[in-house]
PDB file of N, CA and C in Angstrom:
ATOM      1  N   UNK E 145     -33.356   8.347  -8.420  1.00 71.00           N
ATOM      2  CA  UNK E 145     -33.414   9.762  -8.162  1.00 71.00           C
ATOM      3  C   UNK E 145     -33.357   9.998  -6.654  1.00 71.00           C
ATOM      4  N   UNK E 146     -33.027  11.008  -6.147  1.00 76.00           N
ATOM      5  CA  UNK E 146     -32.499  11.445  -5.037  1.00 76.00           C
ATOM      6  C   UNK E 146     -33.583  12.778  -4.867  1.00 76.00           C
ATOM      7  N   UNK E 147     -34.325  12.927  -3.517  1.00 85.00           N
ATOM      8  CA  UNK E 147     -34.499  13.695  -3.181  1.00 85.00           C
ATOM      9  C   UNK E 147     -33.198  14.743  -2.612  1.00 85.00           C
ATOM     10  N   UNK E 148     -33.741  16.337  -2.352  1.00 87.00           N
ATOM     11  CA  UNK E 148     -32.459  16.974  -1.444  1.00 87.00           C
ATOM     12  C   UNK E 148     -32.180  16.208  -0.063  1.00 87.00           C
ATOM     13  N   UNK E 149     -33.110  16.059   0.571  1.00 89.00           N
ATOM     14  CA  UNK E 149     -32.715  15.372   1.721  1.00 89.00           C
ATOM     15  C   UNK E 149     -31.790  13.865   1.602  1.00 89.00           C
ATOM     16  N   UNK E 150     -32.178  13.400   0.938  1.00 91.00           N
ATOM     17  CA  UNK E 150     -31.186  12.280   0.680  1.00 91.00           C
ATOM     18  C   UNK E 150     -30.077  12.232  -0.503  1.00 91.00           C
ATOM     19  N   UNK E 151     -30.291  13.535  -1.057  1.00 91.00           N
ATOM     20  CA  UNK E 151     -28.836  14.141  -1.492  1.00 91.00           C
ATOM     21  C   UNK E 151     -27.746  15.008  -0.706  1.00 91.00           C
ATOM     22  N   UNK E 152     -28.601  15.690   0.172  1.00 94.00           N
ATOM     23  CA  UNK E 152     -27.498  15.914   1.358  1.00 94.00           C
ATOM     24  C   UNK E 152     -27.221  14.957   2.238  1.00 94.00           C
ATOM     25  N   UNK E 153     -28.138  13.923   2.369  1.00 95.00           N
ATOM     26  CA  UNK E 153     -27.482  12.825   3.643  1.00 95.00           C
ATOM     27  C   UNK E 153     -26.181  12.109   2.519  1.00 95.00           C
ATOM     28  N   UNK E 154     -26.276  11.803   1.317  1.00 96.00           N
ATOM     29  CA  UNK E 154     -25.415  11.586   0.093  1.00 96.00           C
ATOM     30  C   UNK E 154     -24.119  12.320   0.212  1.00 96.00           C
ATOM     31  N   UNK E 155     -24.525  13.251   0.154  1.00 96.00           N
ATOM     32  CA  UNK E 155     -22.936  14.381   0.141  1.00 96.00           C
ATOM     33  C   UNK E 155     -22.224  14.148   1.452  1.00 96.00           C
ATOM     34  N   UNK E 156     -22.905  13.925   2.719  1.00 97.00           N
ATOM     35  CA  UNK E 156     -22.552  14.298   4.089  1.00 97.00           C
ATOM     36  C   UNK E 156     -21.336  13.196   4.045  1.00 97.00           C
ATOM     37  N   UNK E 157     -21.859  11.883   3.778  1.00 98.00           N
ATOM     38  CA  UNK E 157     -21.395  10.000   3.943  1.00 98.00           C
ATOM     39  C   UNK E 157     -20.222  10.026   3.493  1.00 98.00           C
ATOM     40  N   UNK E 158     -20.645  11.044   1.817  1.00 98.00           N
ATOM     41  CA  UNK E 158     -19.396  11.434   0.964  1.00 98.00           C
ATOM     42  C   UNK E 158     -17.756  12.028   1.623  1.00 98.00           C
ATOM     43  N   UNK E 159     -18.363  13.253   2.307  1.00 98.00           N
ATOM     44  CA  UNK E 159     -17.568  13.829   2.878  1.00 98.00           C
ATOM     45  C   UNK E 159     -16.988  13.608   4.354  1.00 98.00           C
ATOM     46  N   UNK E 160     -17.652  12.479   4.754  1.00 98.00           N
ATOM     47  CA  UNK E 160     -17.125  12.352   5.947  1.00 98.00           C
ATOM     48  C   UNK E 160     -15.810  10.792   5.839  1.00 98.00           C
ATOM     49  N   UNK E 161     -16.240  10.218   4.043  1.00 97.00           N
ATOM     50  CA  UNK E 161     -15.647   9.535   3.704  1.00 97.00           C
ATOM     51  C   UNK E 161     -14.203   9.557   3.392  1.00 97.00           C
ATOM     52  N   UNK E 162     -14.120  11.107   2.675  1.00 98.00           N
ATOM     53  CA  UNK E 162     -13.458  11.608   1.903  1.00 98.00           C
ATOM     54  C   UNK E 162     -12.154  11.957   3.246  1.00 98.00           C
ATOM     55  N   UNK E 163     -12.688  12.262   4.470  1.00 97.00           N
ATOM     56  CA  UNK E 163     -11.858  13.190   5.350  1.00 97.00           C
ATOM     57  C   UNK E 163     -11.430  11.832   6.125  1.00 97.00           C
ATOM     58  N   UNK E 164     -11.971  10.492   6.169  1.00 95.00           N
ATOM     59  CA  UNK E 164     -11.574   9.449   6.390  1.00 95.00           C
ATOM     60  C   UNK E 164     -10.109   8.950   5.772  1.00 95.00           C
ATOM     61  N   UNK E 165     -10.617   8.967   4.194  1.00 96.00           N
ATOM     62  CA  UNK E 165      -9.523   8.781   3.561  1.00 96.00           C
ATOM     63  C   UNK E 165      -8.242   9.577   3.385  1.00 96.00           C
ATOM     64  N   UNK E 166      -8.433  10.913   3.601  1.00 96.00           N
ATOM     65  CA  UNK E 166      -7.523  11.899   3.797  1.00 96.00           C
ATOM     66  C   UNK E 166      -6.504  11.670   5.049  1.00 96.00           C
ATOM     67  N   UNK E 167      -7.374  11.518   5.892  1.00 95.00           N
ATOM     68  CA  UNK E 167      -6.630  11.134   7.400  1.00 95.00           C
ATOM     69  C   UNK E 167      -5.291  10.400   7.491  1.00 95.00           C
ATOM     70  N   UNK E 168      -6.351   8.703   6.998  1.00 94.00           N
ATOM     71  CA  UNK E 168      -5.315   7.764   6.337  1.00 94.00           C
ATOM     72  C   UNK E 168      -4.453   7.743   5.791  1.00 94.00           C
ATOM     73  N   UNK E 169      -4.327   8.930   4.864  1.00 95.00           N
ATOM     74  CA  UNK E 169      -3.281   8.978   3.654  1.00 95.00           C
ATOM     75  C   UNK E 169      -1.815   9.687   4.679  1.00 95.00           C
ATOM     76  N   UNK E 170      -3.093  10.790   5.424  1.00 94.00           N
ATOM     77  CA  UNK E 170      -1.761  11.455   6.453  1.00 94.00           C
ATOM     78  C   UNK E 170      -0.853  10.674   7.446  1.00 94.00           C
ATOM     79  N   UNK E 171      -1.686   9.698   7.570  1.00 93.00           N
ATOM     80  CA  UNK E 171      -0.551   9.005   8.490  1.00 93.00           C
ATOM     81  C   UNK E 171       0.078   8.177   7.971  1.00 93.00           C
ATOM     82  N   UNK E 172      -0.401   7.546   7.082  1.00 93.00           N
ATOM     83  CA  UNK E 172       0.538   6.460   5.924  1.00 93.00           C
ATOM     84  C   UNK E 172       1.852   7.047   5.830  1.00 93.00           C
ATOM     85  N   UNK E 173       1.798   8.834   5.131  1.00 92.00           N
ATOM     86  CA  UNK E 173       2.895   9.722   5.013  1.00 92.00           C
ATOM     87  C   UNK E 173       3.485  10.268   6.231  1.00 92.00           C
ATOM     88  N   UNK E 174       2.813  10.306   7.173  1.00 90.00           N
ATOM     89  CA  UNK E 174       4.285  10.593   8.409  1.00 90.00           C
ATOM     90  C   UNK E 174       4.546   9.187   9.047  1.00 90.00           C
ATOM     91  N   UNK E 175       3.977   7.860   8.195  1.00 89.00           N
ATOM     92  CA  UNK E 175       4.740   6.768   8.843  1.00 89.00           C
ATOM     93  C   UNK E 175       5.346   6.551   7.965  1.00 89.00           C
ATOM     94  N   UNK E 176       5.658   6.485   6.698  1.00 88.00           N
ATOM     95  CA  UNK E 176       6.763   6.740   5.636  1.00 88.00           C
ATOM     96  C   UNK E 176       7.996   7.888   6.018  1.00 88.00           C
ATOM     97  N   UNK E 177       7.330   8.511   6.538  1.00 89.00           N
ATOM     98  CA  UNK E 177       8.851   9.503   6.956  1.00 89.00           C
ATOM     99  C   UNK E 177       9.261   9.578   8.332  1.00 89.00           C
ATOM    100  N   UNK E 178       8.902   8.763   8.922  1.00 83.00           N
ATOM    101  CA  UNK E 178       9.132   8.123  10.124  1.00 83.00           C
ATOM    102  C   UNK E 178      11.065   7.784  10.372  1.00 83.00           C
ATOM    103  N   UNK E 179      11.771   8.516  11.298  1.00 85.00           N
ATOM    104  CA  UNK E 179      12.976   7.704  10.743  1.00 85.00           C
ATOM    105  C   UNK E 179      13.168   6.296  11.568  1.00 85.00           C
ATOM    106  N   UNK E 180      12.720   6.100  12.517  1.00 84.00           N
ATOM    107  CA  UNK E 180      12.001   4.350  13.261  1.00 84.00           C
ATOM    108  C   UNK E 180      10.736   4.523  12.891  1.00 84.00           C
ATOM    109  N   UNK E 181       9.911   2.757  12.391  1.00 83.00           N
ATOM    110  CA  UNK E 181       9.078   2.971  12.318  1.00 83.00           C
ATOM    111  C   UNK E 181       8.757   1.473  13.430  1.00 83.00           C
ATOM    112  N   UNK E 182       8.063   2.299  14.209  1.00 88.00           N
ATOM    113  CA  UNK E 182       8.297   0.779  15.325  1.00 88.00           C
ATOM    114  C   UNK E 182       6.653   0.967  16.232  1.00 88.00           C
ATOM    115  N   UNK E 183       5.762   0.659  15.902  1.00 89.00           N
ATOM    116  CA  UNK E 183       4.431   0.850  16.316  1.00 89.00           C
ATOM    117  C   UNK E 183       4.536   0.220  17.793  1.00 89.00           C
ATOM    118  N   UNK E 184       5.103  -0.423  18.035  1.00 88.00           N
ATOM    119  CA  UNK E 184       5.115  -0.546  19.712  1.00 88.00           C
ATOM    120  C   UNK E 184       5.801   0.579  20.598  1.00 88.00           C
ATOM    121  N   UNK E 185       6.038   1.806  19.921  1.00 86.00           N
ATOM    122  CA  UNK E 185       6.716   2.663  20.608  1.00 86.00           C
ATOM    123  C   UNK E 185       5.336   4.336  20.500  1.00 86.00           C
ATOM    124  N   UNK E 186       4.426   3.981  19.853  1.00 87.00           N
ATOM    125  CA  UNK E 186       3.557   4.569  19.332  1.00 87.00           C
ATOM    126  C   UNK E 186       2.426   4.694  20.909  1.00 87.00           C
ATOM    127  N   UNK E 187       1.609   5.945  20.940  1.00 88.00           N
ATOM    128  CA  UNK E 187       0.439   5.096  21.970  1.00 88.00           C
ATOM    129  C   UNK E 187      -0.422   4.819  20.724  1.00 88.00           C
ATOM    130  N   UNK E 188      -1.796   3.849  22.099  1.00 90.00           N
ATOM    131  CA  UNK E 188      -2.511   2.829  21.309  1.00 90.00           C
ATOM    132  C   UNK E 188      -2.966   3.105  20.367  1.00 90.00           C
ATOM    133  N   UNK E 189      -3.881   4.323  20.781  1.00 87.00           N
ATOM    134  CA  UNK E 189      -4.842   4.901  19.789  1.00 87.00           C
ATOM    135  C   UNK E 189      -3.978   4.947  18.500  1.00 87.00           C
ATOM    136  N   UNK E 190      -2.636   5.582  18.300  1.00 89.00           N
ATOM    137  CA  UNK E 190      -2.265   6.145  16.927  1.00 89.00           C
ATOM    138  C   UNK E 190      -1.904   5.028  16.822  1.00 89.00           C
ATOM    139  N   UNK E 191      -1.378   3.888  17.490  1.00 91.00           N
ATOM    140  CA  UNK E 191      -0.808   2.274  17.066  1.00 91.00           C
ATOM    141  C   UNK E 191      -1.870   1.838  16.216  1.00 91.00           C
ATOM    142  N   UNK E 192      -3.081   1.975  16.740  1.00 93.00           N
ATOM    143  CA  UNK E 192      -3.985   1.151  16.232  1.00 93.00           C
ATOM    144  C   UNK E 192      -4.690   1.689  14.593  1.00 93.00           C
ATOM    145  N   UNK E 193      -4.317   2.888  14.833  1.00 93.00           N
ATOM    146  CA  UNK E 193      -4.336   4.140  13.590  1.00 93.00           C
ATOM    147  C   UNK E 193      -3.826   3.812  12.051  1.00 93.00           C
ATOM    148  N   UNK E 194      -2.471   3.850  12.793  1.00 92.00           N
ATOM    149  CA  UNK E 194      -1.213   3.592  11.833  1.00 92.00           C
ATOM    150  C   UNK E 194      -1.386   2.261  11.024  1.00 92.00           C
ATOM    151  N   UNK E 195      -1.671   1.013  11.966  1.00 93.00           N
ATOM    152  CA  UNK E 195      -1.622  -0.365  11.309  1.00 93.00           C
ATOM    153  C   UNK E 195      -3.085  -0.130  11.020  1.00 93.00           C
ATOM    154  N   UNK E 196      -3.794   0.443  11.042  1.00 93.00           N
ATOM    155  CA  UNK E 196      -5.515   0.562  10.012  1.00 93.00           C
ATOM    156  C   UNK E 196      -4.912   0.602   8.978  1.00 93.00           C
ATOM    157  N   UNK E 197      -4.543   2.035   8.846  1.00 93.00           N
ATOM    158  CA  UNK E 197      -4.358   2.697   7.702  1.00 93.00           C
ATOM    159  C   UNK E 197      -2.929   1.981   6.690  1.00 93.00           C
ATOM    160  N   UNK E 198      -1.951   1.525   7.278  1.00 92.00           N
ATOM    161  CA  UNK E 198      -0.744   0.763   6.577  1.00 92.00           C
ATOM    162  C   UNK E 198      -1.536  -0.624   5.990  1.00 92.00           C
ATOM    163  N   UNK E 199      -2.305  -0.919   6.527  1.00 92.00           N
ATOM    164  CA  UNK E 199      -2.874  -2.320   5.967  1.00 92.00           C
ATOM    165  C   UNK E 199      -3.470  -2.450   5.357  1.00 92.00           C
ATOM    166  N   UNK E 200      -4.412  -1.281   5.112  1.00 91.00           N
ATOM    167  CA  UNK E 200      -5.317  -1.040   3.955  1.00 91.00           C
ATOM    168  C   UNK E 200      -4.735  -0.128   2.452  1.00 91.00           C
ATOM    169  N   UNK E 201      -3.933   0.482   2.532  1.00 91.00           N
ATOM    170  CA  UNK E 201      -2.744   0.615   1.827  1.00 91.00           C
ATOM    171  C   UNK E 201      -2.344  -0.758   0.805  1.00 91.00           C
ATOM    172  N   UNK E 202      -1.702  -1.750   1.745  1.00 92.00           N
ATOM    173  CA  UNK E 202      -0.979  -3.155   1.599  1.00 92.00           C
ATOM    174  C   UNK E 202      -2.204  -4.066   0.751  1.00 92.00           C
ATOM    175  N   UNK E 203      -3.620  -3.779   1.477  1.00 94.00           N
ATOM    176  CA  UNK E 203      -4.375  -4.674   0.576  1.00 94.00           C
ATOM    177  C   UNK E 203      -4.379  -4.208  -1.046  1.00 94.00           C
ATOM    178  N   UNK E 204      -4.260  -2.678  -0.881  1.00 93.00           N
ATOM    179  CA  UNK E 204      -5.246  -2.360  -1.468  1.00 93.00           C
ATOM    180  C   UNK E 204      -4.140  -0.949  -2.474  1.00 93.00           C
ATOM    181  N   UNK E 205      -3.011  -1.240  -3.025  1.00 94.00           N
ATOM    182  CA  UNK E 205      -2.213   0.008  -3.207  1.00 94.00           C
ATOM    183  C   UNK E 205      -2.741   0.865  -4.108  1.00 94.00           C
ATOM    184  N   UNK E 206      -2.361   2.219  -3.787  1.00 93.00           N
ATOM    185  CA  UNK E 206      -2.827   3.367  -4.970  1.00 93.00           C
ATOM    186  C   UNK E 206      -4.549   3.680  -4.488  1.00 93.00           C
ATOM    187  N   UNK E 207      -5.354   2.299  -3.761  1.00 95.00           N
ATOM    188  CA  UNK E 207      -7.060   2.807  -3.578  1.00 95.00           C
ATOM    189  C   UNK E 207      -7.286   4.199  -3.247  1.00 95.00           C
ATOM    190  N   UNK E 208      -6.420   4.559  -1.952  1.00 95.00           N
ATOM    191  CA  UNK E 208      -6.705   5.540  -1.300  1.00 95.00           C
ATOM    192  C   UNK E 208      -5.970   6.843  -2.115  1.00 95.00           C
ATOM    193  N   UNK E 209      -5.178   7.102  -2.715  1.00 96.00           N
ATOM    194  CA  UNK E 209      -5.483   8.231  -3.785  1.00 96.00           C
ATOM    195  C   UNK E 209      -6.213   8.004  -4.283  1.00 96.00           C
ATOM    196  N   UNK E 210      -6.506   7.009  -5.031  1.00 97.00           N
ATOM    197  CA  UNK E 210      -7.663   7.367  -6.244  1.00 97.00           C
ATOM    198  C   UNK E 210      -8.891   7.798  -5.500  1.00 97.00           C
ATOM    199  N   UNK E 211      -9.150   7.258  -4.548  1.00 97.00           N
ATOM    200  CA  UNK E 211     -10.899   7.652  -3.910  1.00 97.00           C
ATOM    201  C   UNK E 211     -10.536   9.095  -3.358  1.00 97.00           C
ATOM    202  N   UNK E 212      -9.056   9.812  -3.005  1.00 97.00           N
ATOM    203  CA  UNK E 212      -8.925  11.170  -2.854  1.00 97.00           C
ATOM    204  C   UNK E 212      -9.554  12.233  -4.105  1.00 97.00           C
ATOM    205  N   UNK E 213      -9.248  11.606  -5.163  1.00 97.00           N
ATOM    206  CA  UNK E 213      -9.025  12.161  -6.533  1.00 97.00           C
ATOM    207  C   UNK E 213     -10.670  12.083  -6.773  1.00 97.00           C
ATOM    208  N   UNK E 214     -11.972  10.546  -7.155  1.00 98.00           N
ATOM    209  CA  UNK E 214     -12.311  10.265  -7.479  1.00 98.00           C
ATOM    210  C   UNK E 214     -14.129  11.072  -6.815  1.00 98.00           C
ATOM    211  N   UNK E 215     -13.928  10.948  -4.949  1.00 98.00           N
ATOM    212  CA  UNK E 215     -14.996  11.043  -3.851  1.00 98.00           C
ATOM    213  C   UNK E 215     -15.202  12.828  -4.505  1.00 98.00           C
ATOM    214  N   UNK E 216     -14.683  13.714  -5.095  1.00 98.00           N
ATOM    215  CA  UNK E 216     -15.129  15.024  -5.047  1.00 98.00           C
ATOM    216  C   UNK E 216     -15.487  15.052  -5.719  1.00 98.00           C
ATOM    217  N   UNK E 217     -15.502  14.078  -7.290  1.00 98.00           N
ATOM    218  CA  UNK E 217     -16.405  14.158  -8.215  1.00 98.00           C
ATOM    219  C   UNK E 217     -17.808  13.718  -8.024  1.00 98.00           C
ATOM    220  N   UNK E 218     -18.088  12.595  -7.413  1.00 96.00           N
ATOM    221  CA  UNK E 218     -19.562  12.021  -7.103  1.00 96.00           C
ATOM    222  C   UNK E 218     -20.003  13.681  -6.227  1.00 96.00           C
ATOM    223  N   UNK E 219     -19.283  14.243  -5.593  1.00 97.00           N
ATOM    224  CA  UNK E 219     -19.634  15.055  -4.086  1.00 97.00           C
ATOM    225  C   UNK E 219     -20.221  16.513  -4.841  1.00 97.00           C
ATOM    226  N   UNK E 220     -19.531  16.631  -5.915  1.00 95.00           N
ATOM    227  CA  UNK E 220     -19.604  17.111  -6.658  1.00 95.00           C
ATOM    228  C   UNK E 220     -21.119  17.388  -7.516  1.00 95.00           C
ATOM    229  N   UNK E 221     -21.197  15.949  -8.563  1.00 94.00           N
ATOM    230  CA  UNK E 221     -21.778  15.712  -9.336  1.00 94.00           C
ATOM    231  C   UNK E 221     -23.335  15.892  -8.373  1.00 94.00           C
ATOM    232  N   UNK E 222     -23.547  15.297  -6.750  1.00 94.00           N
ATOM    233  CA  UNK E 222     -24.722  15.014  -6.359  1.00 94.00           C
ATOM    234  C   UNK E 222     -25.217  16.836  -5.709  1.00 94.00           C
ATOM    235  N   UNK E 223     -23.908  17.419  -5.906  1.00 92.00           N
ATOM    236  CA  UNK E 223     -24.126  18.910  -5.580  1.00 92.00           C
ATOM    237  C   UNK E 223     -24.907  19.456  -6.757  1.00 92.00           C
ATOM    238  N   UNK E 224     -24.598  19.379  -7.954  1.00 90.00           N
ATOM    239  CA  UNK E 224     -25.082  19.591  -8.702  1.00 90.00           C
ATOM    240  C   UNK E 224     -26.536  19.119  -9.173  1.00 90.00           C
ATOM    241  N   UNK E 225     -26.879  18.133  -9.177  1.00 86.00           N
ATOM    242  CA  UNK E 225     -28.309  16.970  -9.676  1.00 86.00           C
ATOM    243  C   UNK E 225     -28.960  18.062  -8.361  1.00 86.00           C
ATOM    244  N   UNK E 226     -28.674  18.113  -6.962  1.00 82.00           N
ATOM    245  CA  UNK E 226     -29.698  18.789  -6.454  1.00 82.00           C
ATOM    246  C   UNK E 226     -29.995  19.638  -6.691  1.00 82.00           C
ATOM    247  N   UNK E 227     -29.350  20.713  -6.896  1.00 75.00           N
ATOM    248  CA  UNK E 227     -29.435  22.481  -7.324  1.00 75.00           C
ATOM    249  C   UNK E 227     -30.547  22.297  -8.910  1.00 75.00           C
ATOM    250  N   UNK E 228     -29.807  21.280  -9.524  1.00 66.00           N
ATOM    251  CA  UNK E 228     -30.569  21.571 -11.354  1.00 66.00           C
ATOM    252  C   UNK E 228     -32.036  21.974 -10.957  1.00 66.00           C
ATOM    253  N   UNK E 229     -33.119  22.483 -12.154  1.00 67.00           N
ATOM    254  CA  UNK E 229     -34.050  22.394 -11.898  1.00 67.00           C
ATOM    255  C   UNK E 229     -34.912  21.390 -12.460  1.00 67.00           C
ATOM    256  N   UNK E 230     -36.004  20.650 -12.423  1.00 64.00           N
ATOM    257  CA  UNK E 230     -35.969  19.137 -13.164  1.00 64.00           C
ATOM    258  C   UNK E 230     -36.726  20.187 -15.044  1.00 64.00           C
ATOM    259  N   UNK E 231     -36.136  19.369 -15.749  1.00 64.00           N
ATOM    260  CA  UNK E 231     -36.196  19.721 -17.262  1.00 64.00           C
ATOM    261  C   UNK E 231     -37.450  19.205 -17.477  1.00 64.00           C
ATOM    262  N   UNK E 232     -38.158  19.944 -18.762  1.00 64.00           N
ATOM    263  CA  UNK E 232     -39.094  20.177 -19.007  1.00 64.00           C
ATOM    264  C   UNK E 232     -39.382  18.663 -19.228  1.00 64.00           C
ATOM    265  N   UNK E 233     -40.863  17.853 -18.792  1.00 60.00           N
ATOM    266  CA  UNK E 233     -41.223  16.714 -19.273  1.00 60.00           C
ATOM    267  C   UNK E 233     -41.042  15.827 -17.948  1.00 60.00           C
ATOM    268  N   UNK E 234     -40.568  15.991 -16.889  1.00 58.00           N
ATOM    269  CA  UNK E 234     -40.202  14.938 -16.260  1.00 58.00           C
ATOM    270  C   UNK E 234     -40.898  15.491 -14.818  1.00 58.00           C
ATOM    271  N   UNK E 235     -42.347  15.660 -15.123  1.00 56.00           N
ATOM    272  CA  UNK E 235     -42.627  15.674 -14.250  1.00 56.00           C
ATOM    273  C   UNK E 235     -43.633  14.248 -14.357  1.00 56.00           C
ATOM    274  N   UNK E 236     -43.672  13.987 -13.325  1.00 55.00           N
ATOM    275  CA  UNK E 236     -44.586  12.501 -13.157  1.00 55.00           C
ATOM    276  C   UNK E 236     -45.870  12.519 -13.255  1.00 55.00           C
ATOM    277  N   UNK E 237     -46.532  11.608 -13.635  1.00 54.00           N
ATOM    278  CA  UNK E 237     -47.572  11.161 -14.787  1.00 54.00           C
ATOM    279  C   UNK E 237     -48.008  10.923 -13.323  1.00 54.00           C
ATOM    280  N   UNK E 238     -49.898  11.263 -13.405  1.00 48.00           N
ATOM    281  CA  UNK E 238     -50.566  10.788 -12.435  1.00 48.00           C
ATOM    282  C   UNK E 238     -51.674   9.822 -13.103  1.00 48.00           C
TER     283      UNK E 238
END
């Protein structure tokens, strides 16, 4: 069980995950439509960007949609468990 406080630190991890993976996906897709795709012509920072995100792709194909698709349901679900109110019976036995 999750307190709110550690259901919002929950959601936060979530969402800062989620905009991680989003990122990634964006540059995967403008290095797919890239008409050179030549990372030594790139600066560092996005060099170093691009081959993150292309390599984890390569390990790992299709991961990063699915955790697009998958991260709003948990983000979701822990939005919800906090708001409920706890159901009758479950309050703790002293």
């Amino acid at each position: 069980m999750l307190d709110a406080a550690q259901a919002d630190e929950a959601i936060a991890g979530l969402e800062r995950t989620l905009s991680e993976v989003r990122a990634r996906l964006r540059i995967i897709h403008m290095w797919q439509c890239a008409p050179t795709q030549r990372v030594d012509e790139l600066p560092d920072e996005l060099a170093r960007d691009v081959v993150e995100a292309v390599f984890a792709d390569q390990l790992a194909p299709g991961r990063l949609e699915l955790a697009v698709v998958e991260i709003p349901k948990y983000i979701e679900a822990l939005r919800r468990a906090r708001e409920a109110p706890p159901a009758a019976g479950d309050a703790a036995c002293s």
